[in-house]
JSON list of C-alpha atoms in Angstrom, two decimals:
[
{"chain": "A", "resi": 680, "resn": "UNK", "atom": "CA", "xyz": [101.29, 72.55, 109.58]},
{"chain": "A", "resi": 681, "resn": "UNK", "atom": "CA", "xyz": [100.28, 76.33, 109.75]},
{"chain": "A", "resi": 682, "resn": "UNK", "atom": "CA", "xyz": [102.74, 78.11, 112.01]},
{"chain": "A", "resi": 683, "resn": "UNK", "atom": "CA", "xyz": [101.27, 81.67, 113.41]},
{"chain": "A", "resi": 684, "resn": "UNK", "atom": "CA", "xyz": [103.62, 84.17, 114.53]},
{"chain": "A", "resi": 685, "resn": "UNK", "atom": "CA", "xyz": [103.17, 87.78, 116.26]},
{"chain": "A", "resi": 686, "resn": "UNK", "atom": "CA", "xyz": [105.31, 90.40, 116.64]},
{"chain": "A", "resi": 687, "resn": "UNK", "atom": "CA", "xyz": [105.96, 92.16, 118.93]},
{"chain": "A", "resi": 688, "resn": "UNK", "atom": "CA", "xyz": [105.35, 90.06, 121.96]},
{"chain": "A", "resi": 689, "resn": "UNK", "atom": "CA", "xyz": [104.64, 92.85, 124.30]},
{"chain": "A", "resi": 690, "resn": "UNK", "atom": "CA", "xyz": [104.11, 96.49, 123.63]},
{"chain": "A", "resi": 691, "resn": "UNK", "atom": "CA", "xyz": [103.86, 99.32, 125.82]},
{"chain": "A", "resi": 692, "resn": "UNK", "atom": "CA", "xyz": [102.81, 102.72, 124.69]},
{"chain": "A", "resi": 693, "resn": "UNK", "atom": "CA", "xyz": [101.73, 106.15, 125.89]},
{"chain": "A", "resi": 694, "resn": "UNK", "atom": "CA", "xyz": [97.68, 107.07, 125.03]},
{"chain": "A", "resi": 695, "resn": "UNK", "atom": "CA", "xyz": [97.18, 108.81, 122.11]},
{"chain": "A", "resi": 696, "resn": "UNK", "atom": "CA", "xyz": [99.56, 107.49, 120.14]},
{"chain": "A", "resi": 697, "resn": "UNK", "atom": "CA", "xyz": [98.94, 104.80, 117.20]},
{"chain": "A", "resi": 698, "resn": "UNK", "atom": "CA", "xyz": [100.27, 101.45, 116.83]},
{"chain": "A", "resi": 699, "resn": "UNK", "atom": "CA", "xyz": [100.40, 98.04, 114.78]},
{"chain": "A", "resi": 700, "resn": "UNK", "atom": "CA", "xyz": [100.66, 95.14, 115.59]},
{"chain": "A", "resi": 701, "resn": "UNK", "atom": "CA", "xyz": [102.02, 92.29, 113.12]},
{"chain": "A", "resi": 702, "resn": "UNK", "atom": "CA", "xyz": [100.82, 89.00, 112.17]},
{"chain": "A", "resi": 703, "resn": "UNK", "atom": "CA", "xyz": [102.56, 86.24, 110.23]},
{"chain": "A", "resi": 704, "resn": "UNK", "atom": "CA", "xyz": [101.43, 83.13, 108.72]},
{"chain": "A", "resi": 705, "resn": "UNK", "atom": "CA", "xyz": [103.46, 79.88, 106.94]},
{"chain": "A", "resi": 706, "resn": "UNK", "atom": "CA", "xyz": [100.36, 78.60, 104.88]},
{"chain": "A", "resi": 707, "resn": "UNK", "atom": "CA", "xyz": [98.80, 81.25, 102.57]},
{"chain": "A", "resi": 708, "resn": "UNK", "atom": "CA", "xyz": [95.53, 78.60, 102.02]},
{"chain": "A", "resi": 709, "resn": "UNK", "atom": "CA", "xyz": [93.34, 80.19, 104.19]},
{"chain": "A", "resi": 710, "resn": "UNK", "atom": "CA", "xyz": [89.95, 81.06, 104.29]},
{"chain": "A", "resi": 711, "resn": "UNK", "atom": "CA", "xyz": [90.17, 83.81, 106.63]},
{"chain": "A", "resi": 712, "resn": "UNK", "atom": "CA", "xyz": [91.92, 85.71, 109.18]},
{"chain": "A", "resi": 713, "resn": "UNK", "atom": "CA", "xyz": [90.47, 86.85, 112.56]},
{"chain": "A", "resi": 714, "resn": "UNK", "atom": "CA", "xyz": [92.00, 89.28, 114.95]},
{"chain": "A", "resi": 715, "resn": "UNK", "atom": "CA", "xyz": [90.89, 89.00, 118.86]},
{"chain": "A", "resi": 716, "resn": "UNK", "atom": "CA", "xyz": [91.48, 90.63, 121.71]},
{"chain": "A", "resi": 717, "resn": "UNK", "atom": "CA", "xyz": [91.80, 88.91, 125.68]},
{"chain": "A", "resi": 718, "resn": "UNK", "atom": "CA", "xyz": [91.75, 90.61, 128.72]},
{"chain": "A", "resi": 719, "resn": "UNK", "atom": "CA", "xyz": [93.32, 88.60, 131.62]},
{"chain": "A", "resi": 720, "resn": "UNK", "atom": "CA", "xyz": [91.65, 85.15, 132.83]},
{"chain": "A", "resi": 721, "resn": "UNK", "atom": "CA", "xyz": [89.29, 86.10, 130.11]},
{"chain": "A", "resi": 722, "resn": "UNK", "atom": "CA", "xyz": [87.56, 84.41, 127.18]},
{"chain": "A", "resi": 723, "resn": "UNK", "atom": "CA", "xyz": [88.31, 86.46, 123.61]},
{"chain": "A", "resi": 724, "resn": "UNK", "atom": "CA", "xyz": [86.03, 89.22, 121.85]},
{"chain": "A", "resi": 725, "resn": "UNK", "atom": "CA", "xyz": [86.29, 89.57, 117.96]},
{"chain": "A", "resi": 726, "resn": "UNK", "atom": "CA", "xyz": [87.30, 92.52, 116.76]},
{"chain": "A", "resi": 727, "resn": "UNK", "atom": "CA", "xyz": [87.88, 91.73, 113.29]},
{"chain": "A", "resi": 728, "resn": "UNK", "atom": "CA", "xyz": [87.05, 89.15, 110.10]},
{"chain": "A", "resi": 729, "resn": "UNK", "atom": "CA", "xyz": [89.10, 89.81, 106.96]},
{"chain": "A", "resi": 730, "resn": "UNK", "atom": "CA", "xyz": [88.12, 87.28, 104.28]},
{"chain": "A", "resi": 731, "resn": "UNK", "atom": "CA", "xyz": [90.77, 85.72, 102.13]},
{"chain": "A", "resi": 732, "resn": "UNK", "atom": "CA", "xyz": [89.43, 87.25, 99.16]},
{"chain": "A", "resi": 733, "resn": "UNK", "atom": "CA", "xyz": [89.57, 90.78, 101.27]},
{"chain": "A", "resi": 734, "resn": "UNK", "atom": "CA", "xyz": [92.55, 93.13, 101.59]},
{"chain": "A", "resi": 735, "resn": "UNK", "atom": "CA", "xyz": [91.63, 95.07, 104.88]},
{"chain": "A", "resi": 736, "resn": "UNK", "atom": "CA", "xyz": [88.41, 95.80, 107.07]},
{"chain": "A", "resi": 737, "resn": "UNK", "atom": "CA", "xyz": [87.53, 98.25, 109.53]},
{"chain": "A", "resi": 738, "resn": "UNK", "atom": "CA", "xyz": [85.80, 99.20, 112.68]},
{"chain": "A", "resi": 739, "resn": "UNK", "atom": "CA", "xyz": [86.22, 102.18, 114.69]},
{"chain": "A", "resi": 740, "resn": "UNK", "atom": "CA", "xyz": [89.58, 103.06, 115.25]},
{"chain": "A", "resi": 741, "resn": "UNK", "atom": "CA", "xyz": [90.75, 99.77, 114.39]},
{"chain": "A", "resi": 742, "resn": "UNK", "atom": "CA", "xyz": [91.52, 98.82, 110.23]},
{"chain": "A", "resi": 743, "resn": "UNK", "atom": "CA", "xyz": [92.83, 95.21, 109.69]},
{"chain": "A", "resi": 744, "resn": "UNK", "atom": "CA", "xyz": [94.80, 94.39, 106.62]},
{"chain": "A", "resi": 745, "resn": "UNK", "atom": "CA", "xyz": [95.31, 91.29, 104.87]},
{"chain": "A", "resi": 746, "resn": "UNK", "atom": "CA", "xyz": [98.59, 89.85, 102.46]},
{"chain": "A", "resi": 747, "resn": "UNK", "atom": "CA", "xyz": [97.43, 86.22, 101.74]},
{"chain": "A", "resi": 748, "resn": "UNK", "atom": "CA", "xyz": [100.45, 85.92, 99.15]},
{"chain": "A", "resi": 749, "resn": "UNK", "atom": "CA", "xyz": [103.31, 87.28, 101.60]},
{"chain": "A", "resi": 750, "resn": "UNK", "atom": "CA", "xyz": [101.59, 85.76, 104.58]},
{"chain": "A", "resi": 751, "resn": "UNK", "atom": "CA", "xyz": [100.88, 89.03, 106.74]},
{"chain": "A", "resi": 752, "resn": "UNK", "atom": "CA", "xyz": [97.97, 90.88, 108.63]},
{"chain": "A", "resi": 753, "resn": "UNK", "atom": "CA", "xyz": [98.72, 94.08, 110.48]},
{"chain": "A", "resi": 754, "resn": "UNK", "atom": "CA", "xyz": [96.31, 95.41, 113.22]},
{"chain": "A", "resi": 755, "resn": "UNK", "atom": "CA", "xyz": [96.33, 98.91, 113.09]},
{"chain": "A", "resi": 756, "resn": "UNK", "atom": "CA", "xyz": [94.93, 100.94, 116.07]},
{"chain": "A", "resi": 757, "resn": "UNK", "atom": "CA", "xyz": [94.54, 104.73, 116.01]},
{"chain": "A", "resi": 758, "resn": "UNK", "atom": "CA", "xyz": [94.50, 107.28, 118.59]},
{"chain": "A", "resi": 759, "resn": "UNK", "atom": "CA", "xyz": [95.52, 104.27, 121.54]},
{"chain": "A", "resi": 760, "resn": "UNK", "atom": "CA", "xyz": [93.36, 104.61, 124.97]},
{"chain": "A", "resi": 761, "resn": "UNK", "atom": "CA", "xyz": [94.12, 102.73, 128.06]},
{"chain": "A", "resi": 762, "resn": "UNK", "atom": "CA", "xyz": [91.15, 100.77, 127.71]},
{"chain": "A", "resi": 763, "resn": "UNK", "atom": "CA", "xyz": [92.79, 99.18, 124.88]},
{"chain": "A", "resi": 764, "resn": "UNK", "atom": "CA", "xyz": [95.41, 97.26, 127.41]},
{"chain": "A", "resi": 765, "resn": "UNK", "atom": "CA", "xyz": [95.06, 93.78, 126.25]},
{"chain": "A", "resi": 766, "resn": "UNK", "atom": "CA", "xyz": [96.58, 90.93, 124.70]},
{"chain": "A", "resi": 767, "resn": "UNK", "atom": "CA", "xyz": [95.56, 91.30, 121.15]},
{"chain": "A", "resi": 768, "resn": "UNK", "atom": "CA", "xyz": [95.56, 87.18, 118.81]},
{"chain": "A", "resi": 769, "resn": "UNK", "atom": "CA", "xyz": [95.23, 86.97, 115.13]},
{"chain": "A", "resi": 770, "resn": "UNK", "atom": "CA", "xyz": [93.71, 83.60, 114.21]},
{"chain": "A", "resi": 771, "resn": "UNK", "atom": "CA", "xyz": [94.56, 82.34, 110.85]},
{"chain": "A", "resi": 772, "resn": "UNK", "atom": "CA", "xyz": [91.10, 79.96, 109.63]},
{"chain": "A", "resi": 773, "resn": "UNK", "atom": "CA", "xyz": [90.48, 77.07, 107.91]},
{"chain": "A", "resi": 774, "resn": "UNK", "atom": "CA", "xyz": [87.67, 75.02, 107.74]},
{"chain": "A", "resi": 775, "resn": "UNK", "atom": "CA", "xyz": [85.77, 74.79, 111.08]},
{"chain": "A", "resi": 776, "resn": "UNK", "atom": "CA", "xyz": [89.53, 75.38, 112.64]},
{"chain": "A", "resi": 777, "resn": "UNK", "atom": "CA", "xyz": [91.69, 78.84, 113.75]},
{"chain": "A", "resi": 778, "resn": "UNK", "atom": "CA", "xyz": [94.67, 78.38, 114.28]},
{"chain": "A", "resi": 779, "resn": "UNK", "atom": "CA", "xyz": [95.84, 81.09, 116.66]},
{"chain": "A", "resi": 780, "resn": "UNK", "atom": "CA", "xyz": [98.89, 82.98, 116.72]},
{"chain": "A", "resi": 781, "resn": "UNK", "atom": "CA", "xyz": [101.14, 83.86, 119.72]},
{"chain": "A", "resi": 782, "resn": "UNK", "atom": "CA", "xyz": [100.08, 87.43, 121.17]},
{"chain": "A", "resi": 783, "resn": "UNK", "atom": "CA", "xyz": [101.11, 90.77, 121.57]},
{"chain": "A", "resi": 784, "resn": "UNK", "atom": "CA", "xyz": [100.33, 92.33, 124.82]},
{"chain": "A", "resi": 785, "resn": "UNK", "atom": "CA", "xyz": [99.65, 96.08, 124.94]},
{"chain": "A", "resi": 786, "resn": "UNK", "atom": "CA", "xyz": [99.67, 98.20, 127.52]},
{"chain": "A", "resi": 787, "resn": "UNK", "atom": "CA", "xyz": [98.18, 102.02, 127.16]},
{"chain": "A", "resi": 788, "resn": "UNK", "atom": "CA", "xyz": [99.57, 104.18, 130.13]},
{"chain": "A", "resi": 789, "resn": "UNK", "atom": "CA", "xyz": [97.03, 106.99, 130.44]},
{"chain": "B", "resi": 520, "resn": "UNK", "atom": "CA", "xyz": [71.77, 87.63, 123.06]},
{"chain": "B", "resi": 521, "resn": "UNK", "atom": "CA", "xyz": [75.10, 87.69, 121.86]},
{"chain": "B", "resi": 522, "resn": "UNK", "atom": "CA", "xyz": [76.47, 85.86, 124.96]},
{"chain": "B", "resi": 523, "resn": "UNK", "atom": "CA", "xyz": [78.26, 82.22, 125.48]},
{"chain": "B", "resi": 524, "resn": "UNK", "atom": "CA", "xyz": [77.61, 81.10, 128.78]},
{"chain": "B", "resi": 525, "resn": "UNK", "atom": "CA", "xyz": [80.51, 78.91, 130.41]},
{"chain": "B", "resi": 526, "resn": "UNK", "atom": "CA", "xyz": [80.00, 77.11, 133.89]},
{"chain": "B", "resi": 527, "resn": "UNK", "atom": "CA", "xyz": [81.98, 77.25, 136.46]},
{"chain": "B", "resi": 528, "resn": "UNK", "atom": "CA", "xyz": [84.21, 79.78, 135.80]},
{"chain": "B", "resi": 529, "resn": "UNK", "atom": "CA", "xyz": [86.49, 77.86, 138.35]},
{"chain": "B", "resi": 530, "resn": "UNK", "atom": "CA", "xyz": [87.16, 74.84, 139.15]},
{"chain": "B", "resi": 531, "resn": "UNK", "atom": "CA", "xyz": [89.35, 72.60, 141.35]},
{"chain": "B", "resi": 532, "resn": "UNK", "atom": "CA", "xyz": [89.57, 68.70, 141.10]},
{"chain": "B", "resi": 533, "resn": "UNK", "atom": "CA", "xyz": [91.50, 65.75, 142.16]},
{"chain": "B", "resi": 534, "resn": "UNK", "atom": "CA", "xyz": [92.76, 63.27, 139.81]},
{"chain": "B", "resi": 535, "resn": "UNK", "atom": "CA", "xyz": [91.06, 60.71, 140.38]},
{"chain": "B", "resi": 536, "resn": "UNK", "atom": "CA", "xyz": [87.14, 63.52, 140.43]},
{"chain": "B", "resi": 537, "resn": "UNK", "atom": "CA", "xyz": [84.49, 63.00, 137.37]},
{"chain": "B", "resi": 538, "resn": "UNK", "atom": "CA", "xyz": [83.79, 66.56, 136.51]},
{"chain": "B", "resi": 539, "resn": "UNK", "atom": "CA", "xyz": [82.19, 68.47, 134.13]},
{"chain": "B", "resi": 540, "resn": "UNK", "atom": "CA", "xyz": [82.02, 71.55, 132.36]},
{"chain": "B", "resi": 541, "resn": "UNK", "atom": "CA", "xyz": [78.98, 73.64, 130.71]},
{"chain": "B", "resi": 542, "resn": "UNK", "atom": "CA", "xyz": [78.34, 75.95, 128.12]},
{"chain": "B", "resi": 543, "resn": "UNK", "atom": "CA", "xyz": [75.21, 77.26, 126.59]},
{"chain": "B", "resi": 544, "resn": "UNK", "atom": "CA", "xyz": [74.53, 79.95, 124.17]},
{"chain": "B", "resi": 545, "resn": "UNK", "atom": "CA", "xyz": [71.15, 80.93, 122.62]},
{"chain": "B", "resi": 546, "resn": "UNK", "atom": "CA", "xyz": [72.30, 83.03, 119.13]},
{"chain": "B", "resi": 547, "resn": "UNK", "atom": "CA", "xyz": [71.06, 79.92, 117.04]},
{"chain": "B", "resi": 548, "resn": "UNK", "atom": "CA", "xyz": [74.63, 78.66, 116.19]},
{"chain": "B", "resi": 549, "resn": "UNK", "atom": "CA", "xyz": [74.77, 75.55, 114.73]},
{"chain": "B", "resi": 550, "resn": "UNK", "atom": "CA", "xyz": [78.75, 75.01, 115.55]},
{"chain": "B", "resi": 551, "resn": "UNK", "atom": "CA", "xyz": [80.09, 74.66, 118.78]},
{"chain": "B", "resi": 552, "resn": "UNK", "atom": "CA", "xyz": [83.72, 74.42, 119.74]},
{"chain": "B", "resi": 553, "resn": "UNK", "atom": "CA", "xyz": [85.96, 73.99, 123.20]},
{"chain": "B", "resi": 554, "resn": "UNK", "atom": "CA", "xyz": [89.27, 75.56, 123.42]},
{"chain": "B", "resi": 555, "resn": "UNK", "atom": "CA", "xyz": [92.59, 74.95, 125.99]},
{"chain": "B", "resi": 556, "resn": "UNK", "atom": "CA", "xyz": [94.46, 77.44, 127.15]},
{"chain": "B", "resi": 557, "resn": "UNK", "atom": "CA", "xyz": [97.70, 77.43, 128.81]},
{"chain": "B", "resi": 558, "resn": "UNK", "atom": "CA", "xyz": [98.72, 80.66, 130.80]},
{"chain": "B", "resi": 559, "resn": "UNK", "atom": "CA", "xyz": [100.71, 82.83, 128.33]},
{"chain": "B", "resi": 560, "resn": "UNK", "atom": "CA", "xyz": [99.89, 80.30, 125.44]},
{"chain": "B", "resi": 561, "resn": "UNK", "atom": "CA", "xyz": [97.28, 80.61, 122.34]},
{"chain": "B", "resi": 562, "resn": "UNK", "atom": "CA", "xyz": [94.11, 79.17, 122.46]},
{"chain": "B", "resi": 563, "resn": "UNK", "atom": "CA", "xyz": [94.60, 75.58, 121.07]},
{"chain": "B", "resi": 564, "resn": "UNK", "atom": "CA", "xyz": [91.47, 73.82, 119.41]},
{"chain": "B", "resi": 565, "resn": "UNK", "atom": "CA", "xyz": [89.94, 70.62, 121.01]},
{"chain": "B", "resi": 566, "resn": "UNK", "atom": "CA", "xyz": [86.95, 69.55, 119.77]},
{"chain": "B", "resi": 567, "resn": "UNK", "atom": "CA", "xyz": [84.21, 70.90, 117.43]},
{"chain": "B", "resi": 568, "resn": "UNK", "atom": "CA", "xyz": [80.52, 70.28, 116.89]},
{"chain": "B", "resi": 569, "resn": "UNK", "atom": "CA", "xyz": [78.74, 71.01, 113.81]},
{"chain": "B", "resi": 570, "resn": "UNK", "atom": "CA", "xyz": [74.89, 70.50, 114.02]},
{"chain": "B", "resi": 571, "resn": "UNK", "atom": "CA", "xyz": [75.29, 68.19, 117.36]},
{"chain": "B", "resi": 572, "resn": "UNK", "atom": "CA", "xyz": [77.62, 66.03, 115.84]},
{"chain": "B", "resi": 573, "resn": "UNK", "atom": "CA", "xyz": [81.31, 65.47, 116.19]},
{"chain": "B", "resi": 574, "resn": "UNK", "atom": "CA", "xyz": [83.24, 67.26, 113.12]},
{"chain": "B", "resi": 575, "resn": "UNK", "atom": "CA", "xyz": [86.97, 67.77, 114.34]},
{"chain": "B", "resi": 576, "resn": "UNK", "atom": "CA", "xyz": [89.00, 65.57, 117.60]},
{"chain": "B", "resi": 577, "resn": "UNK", "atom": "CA", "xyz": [91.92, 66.96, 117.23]},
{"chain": "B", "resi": 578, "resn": "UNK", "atom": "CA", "xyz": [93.51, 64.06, 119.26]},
{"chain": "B", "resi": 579, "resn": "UNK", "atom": "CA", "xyz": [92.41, 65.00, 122.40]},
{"chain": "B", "resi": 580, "resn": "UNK", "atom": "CA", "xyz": [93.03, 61.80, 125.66]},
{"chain": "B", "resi": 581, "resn": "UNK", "atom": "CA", "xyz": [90.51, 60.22, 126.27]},
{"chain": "B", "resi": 582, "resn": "UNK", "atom": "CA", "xyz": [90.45, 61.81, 130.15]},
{"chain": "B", "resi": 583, "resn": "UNK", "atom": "CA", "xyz": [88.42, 64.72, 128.01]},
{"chain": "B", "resi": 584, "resn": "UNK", "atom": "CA", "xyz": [84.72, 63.21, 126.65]},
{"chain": "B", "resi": 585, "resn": "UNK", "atom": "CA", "xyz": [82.73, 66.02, 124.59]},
{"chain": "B", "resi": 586, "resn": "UNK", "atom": "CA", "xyz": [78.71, 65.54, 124.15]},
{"chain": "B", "resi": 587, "resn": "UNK", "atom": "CA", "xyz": [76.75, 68.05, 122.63]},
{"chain": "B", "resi": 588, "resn": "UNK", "atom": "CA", "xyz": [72.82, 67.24, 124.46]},
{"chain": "B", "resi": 589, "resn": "UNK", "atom": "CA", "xyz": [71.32, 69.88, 121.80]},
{"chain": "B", "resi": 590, "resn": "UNK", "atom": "CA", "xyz": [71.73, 72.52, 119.65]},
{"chain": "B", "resi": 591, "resn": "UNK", "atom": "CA", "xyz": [72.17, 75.07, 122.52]},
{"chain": "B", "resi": 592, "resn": "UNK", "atom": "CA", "xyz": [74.59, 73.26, 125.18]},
{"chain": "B", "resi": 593, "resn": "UNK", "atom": "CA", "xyz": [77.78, 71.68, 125.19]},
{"chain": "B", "resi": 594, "resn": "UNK", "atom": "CA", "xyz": [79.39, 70.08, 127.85]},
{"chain": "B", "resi": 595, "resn": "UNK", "atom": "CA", "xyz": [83.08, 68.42, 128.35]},
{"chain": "B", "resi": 596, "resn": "UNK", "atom": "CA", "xyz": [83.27, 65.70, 130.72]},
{"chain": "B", "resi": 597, "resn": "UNK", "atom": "CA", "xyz": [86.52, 65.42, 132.90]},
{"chain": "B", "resi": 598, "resn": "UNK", "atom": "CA", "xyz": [87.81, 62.01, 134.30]},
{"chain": "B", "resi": 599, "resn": "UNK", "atom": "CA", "xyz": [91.44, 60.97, 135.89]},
{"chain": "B", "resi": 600, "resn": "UNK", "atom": "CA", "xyz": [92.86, 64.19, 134.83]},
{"chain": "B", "resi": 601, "resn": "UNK", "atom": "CA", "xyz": [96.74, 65.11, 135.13]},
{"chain": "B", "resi": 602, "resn": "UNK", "atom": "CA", "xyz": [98.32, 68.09, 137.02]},
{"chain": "B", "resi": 603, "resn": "UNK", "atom": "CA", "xyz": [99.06, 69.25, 133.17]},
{"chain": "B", "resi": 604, "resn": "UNK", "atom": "CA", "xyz": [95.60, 69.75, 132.30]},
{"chain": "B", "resi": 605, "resn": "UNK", "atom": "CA", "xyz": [95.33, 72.92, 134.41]},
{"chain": "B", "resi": 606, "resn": "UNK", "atom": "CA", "xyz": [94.49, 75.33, 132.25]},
{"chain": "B", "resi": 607, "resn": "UNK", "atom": "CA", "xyz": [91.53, 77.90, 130.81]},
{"chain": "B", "resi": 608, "resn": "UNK", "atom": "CA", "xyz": [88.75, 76.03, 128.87]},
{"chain": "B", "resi": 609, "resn": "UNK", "atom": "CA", "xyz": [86.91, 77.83, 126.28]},
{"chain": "B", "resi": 610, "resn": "UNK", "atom": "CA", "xyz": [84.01, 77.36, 124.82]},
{"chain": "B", "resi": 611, "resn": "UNK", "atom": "CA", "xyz": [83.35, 78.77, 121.62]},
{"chain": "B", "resi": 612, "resn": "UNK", "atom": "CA", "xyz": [80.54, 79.06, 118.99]},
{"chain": "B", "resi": 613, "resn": "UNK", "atom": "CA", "xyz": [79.39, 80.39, 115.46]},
{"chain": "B", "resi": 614, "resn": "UNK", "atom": "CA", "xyz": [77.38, 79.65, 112.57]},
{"chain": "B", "resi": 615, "resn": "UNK", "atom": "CA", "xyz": [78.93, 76.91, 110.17]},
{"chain": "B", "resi": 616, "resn": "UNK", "atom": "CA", "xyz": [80.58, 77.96, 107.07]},
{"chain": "B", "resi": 617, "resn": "UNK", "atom": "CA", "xyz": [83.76, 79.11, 106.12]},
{"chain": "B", "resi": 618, "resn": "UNK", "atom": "CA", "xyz": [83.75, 82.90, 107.22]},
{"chain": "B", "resi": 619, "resn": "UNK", "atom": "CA", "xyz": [81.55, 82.93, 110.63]},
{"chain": "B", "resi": 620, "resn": "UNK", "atom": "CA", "xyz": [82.89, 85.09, 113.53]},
{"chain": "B", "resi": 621, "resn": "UNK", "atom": "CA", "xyz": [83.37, 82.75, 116.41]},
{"chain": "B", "resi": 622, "resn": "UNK", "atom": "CA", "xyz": [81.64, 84.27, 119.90]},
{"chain": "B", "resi": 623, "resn": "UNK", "atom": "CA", "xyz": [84.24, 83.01, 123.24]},
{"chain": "B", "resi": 624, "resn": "UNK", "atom": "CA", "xyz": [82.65, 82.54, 126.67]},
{"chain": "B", "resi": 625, "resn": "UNK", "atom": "CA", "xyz": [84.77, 83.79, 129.14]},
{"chain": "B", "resi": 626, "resn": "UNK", "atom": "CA", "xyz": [86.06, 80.51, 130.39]},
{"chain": "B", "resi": 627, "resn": "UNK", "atom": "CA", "xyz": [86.55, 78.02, 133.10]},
{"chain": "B", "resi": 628, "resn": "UNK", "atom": "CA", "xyz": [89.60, 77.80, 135.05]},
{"chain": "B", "resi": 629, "resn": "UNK", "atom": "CA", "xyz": [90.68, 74.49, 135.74]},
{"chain": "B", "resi": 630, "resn": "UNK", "atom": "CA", "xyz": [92.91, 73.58, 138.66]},
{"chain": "B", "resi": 631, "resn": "UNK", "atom": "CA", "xyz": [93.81, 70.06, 138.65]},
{"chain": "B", "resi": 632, "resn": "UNK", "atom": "CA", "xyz": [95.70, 68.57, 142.01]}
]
């Protein structure tokens, strides 16, 4: 059963500065990895789709990479705003099914 | 449109209420999903639809009934419900295949007393 971990849990950092957050997977038989982000008593946006044959992707101030053989994604954000205050979820897929990974909550403090 | 619509965005029942919820989107996706969420907990997947027809159950009680009318709506019919299905319900869709984004509505909030 694929087992999704994130670390840290909760992160709190000044603006400006960059961050990543970590992703861990048990089951490297994946056909992609997702990364999301949730504001609170909201649904999730999509930030990012890194295929398994992919090693990163990027968009904006946000690059994703992937290890499919060590079972690792970071989420790397540059230049942090407090707009980004979120809980951030990577989502590890398989077919028709994500299997989402705990959180990491970041707060921004302007 | 890039929008999933989800209605209510609350809602409070008894156990022993029929209830239902709604989403809709209009992006021409062919695969439609619900979602539960616990507060503090991941998303956890429910049901999925894949050209109006039932792909995945992933065990779900039978107090939770999924029908898909058409390709643009899904709905998830609630009946004798437990104080432990509180919780956010997504609803969730993309195009099939093995590398679609998936596009969230923003969820209702189910109470259930």
């Amino acid at each position: 059963k694929q087992e999704v971990t994130q670390i840290p849990a909760a992160l709190s950092v000044p603006e400006g500065e960059n961050l990543v957050l970590n992703c861990s997977f048990t089951d490297s038989a994946i056909y992609n990895l997702q990364w999301f982000r949730q504001d609170p008593g909201k649904g999730l946006t999509s930030l990012l789709l890194i295929q398994s044959s992919q090693r990163e992707q990027t968009s904006g101030r946000l690059n994703a990479s992937l290890d499919k053989s060590s079972g690792r994604s970071t989420l790397y954000i540059a230049a942090s705003q407090p707009g980004d205050s979120a809980t951030y979820l990577c989502a590890v897929g398989g077919f028709q099914k994500l299997v989402f990974g705990t959180g990491t909550r970041l707060l921004v403090s302007p | 449109d890039t929008e999933v619509t989800q209605t209510p965005k609350h809602l409070v029942m008894g156990m022993t209420n029929k209830k239902s919820l709604k989403c809709e989107q209009h992006m021409g996706h062919r695969a439609m999903y619900w979602y539960k969420q616990k507060a503090k907990k991941p998303p956890e997947l429910m049901f999925v639809y894949s050209y109006e027809k039932l792909s995945i159950n992933e065990s779900v009680p039978s107090r939770f009934s999924p029908e898909c009318p058409n390709s643009s709506l899904l709905n998830l019919h609630l009946h004798a419900l437990q104080p432990e299905d509180s919780a956010l319900y997504l609803c969730a869709s993309s195009q099939p295949g093995l590398n679609e984004k998936l596009f969230f509505g923003s969820g209702t909030q189910l109470s259930v007393l």
